[in-house]
Amino acid sequence: MIIVMKVGSPEAEIERLTDELQTTWNVTPEKIVGQHKVVIGLVGETADLDPLQLQEISPFIEEVLRVEKPFKRACREYRHGEASEVAVPTPAGTVYFGEHHPLVITAGPCSVENEEMIVETAKRVKAAGAQFLRGGAYKPRTSPYAFQGHGESALHLLAAAREETGLGIITELMDSEDLEVLSNVADVIQIGARNMQNFPLLKKVGAQDKPVLLKRGMSATIEEWIMAAEYILAAGNPNVILCERGIRTFDRRYTRNTLDLSVIPVLRSLTHLPIMIDPSHGTGLAEYVPTMALAAVAAGTDALMIEVHPNPAKALSDGPQSLTPERFDRLMEEMAVIGKAVQRWPQQQPVLA
Amino acid sequence: MIIVMKVGSPEAEIERLTDELQTTWNVTPEKIVGQHKVVIGLVGETADLDPLQLQEISPFIEEVLRVEKPFKRACREYRHGEASEVAVPTPAGTVYFGEHHPLVITAGPCSVENEEMIVETAKRVKAAGAQFLRGGAYKPRTSPYAFQGHGESALHLLAAAREETGLGIITELMDSEDLEVLSNVADVIQIGARNMQNFPLLKKVGAQDKPVLLKRGMSATIEEWIMAAEYILAAGNPNVILCERGIRTFDRRYTRNTLDLSVIPVLRSLTHLPIMIDPSHGTGLAEYVPTMALAAVAAGTDALMIEVHPNPAKALSDGPQSLTPERFDRLMEEMAVIGKAVQRWPQQQPVLA
Amino acid sequence: MIIVMKVGSPEAEIERLTDELQTTWNVTPEKIVGQHKVVIGLVGETADLDPLQLQEISPFIEEVLRVEKPFKRACREYRHGEASEVAVPTPAGTVYFGEHHPLVITAGPCSVENEEMIVETAKRVKAAGAQFLRGGAYKPRTSPYAFQGHGESALHLLAAAREETGLGIITELMDSEDLEVLSNVADVIQIGARNMQNFPLLKKVGAQDKPVLLKRGMSATIEEWIMAAEYILAAGNPNVILCERGIRTFDRRYTRNTLDLSVIPVLRSLTHLPIMIDPSHGTGLAEYVPTMALAAVAAGTDALMIEVHPNPAKALSDGPQSLTPERFDRLMEEMAVIGKAVQRWPQQQPVLA
Amino acid sequence: MIIVMKVGSPEAEIERLTDELQTTWNVTPEKIVGQHKVVIGLVGETADLDPLQLQEISPFIEEVLRVEKPFKRACREYRHGEASEVAVPTPAGTVYFGEHHPLVITAGPCSVENEEMIVETAKRVKAAGAQFLRGGAYKPRTSPYAFQGHGESALHLLAAAREETGLGIITELMDSEDLEVLSNVADVIQIGARNMQNFPLLKKVGAQDKPVLLKRGMSATIEEWIMAAEYILAAGNPNVILCERGIRTFDRRYTRNTLDLSVIPVLRSLTHLPIMIDPSHGTGLAEYVPTMALAAVAAGTDALMIEVHPNPAKALSDGPQSLTPERFDRLMEEMAVIGKAVQRWPQQQPVLA
């Protein structure tokens, strides 16, 4: 349920109202300050509340609306239609993810292999215009005998790359035991597709402060995905970015997954959360990544995550879907053309140094 | 198997070679004249042929290559990497579908309802810049009790719209019994998703001259889809356009199908045939159509098919996924922005009259 | 809508009522004589009819019920909960398919290859206890270059096998042009998975008298499948058997399709039509066929279709999923154990009239 | 790689060989004592080992075979074709899961609601013939606002039910933090479908002693599922039971999932691990559960898991798929008929030691 306040409602009245809701009406109010209006979201046992009765508790209430969807805090209506933005402080300044901000580019290797490769890759993608470096320290692998990531030592290498370049760091958390050490380095904590419904892990990243990148499970419905975000929001962390990375379908002969770009308009209508597209996992083959990246930009994604490796043929994981730095440079130029056409290309920062 | 001829091979030698292949080597040669070279495709029992031995039958042969894929004529290698173009004569001139031509736009209602609506819609989409009118005379419907299309009388109405506007006509053939009457009106014959593997029908449209638009079956793999095109090519008709219209996946809550835009780069690498995208069936909801159309343009589709209805709320079929003429006008403007950015927008024709 | 008549309603009154419904009420009544009661199914514009008003047109009406499902004639309620039976005359007597009849076994090769193999296979499967011979004359193949069946000449070989053994014949119709010649031989006409929504073909087999075996499309929902049966019923042919042959899912590594045995209880609750299971296409591998056949018997299928080939390694099509005659003999013994346990095995109750 | 020892190889020689393999050849040998032969499985860097060279290190070696599959310890060949058994001590004696043991039945509610309901249900399912009680203390729920299980207090209630009835307890672990407290009560630890690829959790249950029930992820391929089991085996715990609970497909209208019974013959050929089928989640509707349970028994499953609730209409979770105790009683009788027919029913051979 949400309460939309009239324009110009006094702060003190909103305060009073919030208190009354909590104490007398037994619901949890959350104040959301929009561009023009203040909205108060109500979570809890709202099923029996009467909107008309609620309406009367303050003359500054414009209207009281029920959120019919199973997701409440993630629902677009919960912010009365307004998009949310996720602000991430990085050494080079705060980067904003959201519908009303320029496209944010994340790039880097599947896994952190050694200091030279990660720092070198970071410099290259930074020079090409990326704001974030991706790189796995802990890797979910189908086989227990496959390379599982260098773990904590890889986190130190990410920190070095961050220091060297000023890029923000996005890296995956698989085990809540690693949350503390990973948080020291990560600017955004990634929850991978396989853990999208690892509810204890969602609760834990919901109970801390770093923004969370939530990848869609490989056969998760859009509703299940938003409900997973709702777990994080409900635990107190409002900073969630949703990342599509391809779904599993009947045809896996030419692409590893089927990148579902229709999530862009669908999520836009359902939720206020920012959207990222990962065409690297989405297709699984480097030659198809640029085309799908361009399509995602035209469709209005808020961010992209692209795998780049200095030598894909020798990558310890996901080589076939990684771009070379040279191909990534060219892709940035191609994306700039579309990005400018749809007015989402960062004007303030030079694309190629 | 294909034989690549040297640049400047004499026509007479190619003629002689073709004869020899047919008579002595017992294969069916097909001459493909590319921009720079002539290629001779060989179909038949080629498994036992030795490329080196073949090489020696003419000094003008540059190389002999084996096509490893199950599709031969549809294979990109069969044209030695060169894209094919499908030329369709319309009252307003010949329209070309293909990688090196501007984007072709097809628009119109799901089904032809009456003369006024179809002529009115035709005028509107023509004015907005479309080159083809779509409209069903025969409709495949899940229920035998649902509107099945007005059949032959609807074909007359399409003819009237064609005459009135100069637009080419694309309409679906479901039953080979209707082929003759439908061919009198259609400039391109559509084979629908449900008939993608109706092999007798494919053979019949392969044995006539009108170009064929082959929609992807709703759970057809890309390979099965190209093999279906191969049926048409093998029967003698080289003019096939492949149309993606969304595939069936586990999530059908917010979209009717999942539009698989990755077919654009994948088909581009596998086949020389032109590509069309249908975001209307692909999403099933008008509000998501424009975004996916823009993504398709950025991804490099050769053509688009978009459902437009003067009054979607009253449409006899597919109302929810049809744009109003006004929304279509706006979409054309939006597409022009991306289309120009990727240099695929028709320069020669004004977009909006 | 259905009208349930009271037990013992006079025939003349039912006659009168049927007439009145047709002439005065403008609906198409279909009389269904059940074990205890007569039910009159009404098809047409029934949406505006008032059950209470209808109730009053005869004192012998017990109740008037609305069928809410999109399928009407195929719906279980349309027969007031009673299963239908499909009676097929064969040289050896009439064989009944249905919930209250013993299990019917169909066996034979994917395609008819030559006289010796088909007659030999027919004798073997007959000796093992099968009542029907399957064998393709016209074969739907993914590739235009693959063996397409021997066509009409294969039909003559099926006729010879029928004559020799007394087995009924089930063979696939792909093209309505072959309907007449195929009907001369087939006791049951098969519509294959790829043609499940070939609506013109469904209408044509609905307008003739031979029973129809309707295979489920490889990604058809249960509802679409029953609606396809409804096309046949609506065209006048009440004798339809539904055949599950595996659906397409994300995992095709170890089985060709995923055999969906849950259709047995689901169809039982939704429709009165008999059910057949095809574990050969359902799994695609001979070694998995017997286990799935046993499971189908335990789940209560009314019939089974099993591919048997005298020499699977040399089969022109579907060799990997064909049982040898020896393995089929053993399977029949294994099925008899389960079949007797669930009281559906023929030996206990003679099948043949 | 596996080393098959000759029948009658002296224990001392096997000992010596094992030592040599570890110290000189740098691989991890695992001795598997089969019914007739001893097999030594080798894990580690075996790619460069030469089987012929290995063969010569002992005259008692019969043959040296390479395991080509990505799963090693879980592979059927790793035990030279012999099935493994999982022995679970319960208050009423040891229960064995495996191909050569009678069917094991697990039953109980989705979640533990209160003492009376869980003890009452335990008594009922025990009386009907079940050997294990299922019941969730920690529940993975799509919504953060849905009932999440009573947690640790529910574990105490399960302990009470165990004490009262002698049934073994199977309950789900979602968070490794709960492993210790859950292990005090659970005789088998369940890893749910959503956590099938929660690799840190798999490693943790692999590093402890309680047997593990590993549910298939809802879109996990069979290979991914066995690889998940391999994680547990590789961490040192050989006692894994694989549980099919339905996969996600395009049709979810009449069943919640599609129960893939073909896993029974497929897993049988690929792995030595015992198999359980869960028709309750597999169909999602109580009315379809008994039929699918019967099919699973006929197909040769080693175990079944069936949801039973004293009052399904009032269940806090999964009510629609829960049987009443009365229906479960009847199902046990129905299963006994098939179970006896396939010689897997407990009554003939006493289960309990």
mmCIF file of C-alpha atoms in Angstrom, chain A residues 104-108 132-135 170-171 188 190 213 215 243-245 276-282 289 293 301 303-308 328:
data_model
loop_
_atom_site.group_PDB
_atom_site.id
_atom_site.type_symbol
_atom_site.label_atom_id
_atom_site.label_comp_id
_atom_site.label_asym_id
_atom_site.label_seq_id
_atom_site.Cartn_x
_atom_site.Cartn_y
_atom_site.Cartn_z
ATOM 1 C CA VAL A 104 27.224 2.670 -17.283
ATOM 2 C CA ILE A 105 29.773 0.232 -18.701
ATOM 3 C CA THR A 106 31.304 -2.606 -16.716
ATOM 4 C CA ALA A 107 34.018 -4.666 -18.333
ATOM 5 C CA GLY A 108 36.724 -7.118 -17.418
ATOM 6 C CA PHE A 132 33.538 -0.477 -13.526
ATOM 7 C CA LEU A 133 35.861 -3.463 -13.605
ATOM 8 C CA ARG A 134 34.351 -6.919 -13.309
ATOM 9 C CA GLY A 135 36.423 -9.928 -12.299
ATOM 10 C CA ILE A 170 32.001 -5.510 -9.218
ATOM 11 C CA THR A 171 32.714 -9.038 -8.043
ATOM 12 C CA VAL A 188 29.009 -3.469 -6.022
ATOM 13 C CA GLN A 190 27.294 -9.419 -7.480
ATOM 14 C CA LEU A 213 23.911 -6.576 -8.681
ATOM 15 C CA LYS A 215 21.703 -11.627 -11.910
ATOM 16 C CA CYS A 243 21.134 -7.974 -14.540
ATOM 17 C CA GLU A 244 19.809 -10.115 -17.418
ATOM 18 C CA ARG A 245 22.401 -12.680 -18.545
ATOM 19 C CA MET A 276 21.974 -4.100 -16.650
ATOM 20 C CA ILE A 277 22.476 -6.436 -19.631
ATOM 21 C CA ASP A 278 25.275 -9.007 -19.886
ATOM 22 C CA PRO A 279 25.578 -10.047 -23.533
ATOM 23 C CA SER A 280 28.716 -12.084 -22.829
ATOM 24 C CA HIS A 281 26.963 -14.777 -20.793
ATOM 25 C CA GLY A 282 23.802 -14.032 -22.764
ATOM 26 C CA VAL A 289 28.460 -9.984 -28.123
ATOM 27 C CA ALA A 293 25.301 -4.961 -26.828
ATOM 28 C CA THR A 301 19.350 -0.566 -20.827
ATOM 29 C CA ALA A 303 24.138 -0.520 -17.920
ATOM 30 C CA LEU A 304 26.130 -3.226 -19.674
ATOM 31 C CA MET A 305 28.529 -5.880 -18.429
ATOM 32 C CA ILE A 306 30.998 -7.145 -20.998
ATOM 33 C CA GLU A 307 33.728 -9.728 -20.624
ATOM 34 C CA VAL A 308 37.136 -8.557 -21.836
ATOM 35 C CA PHE A 328 36.160 -3.814 -26.896
#
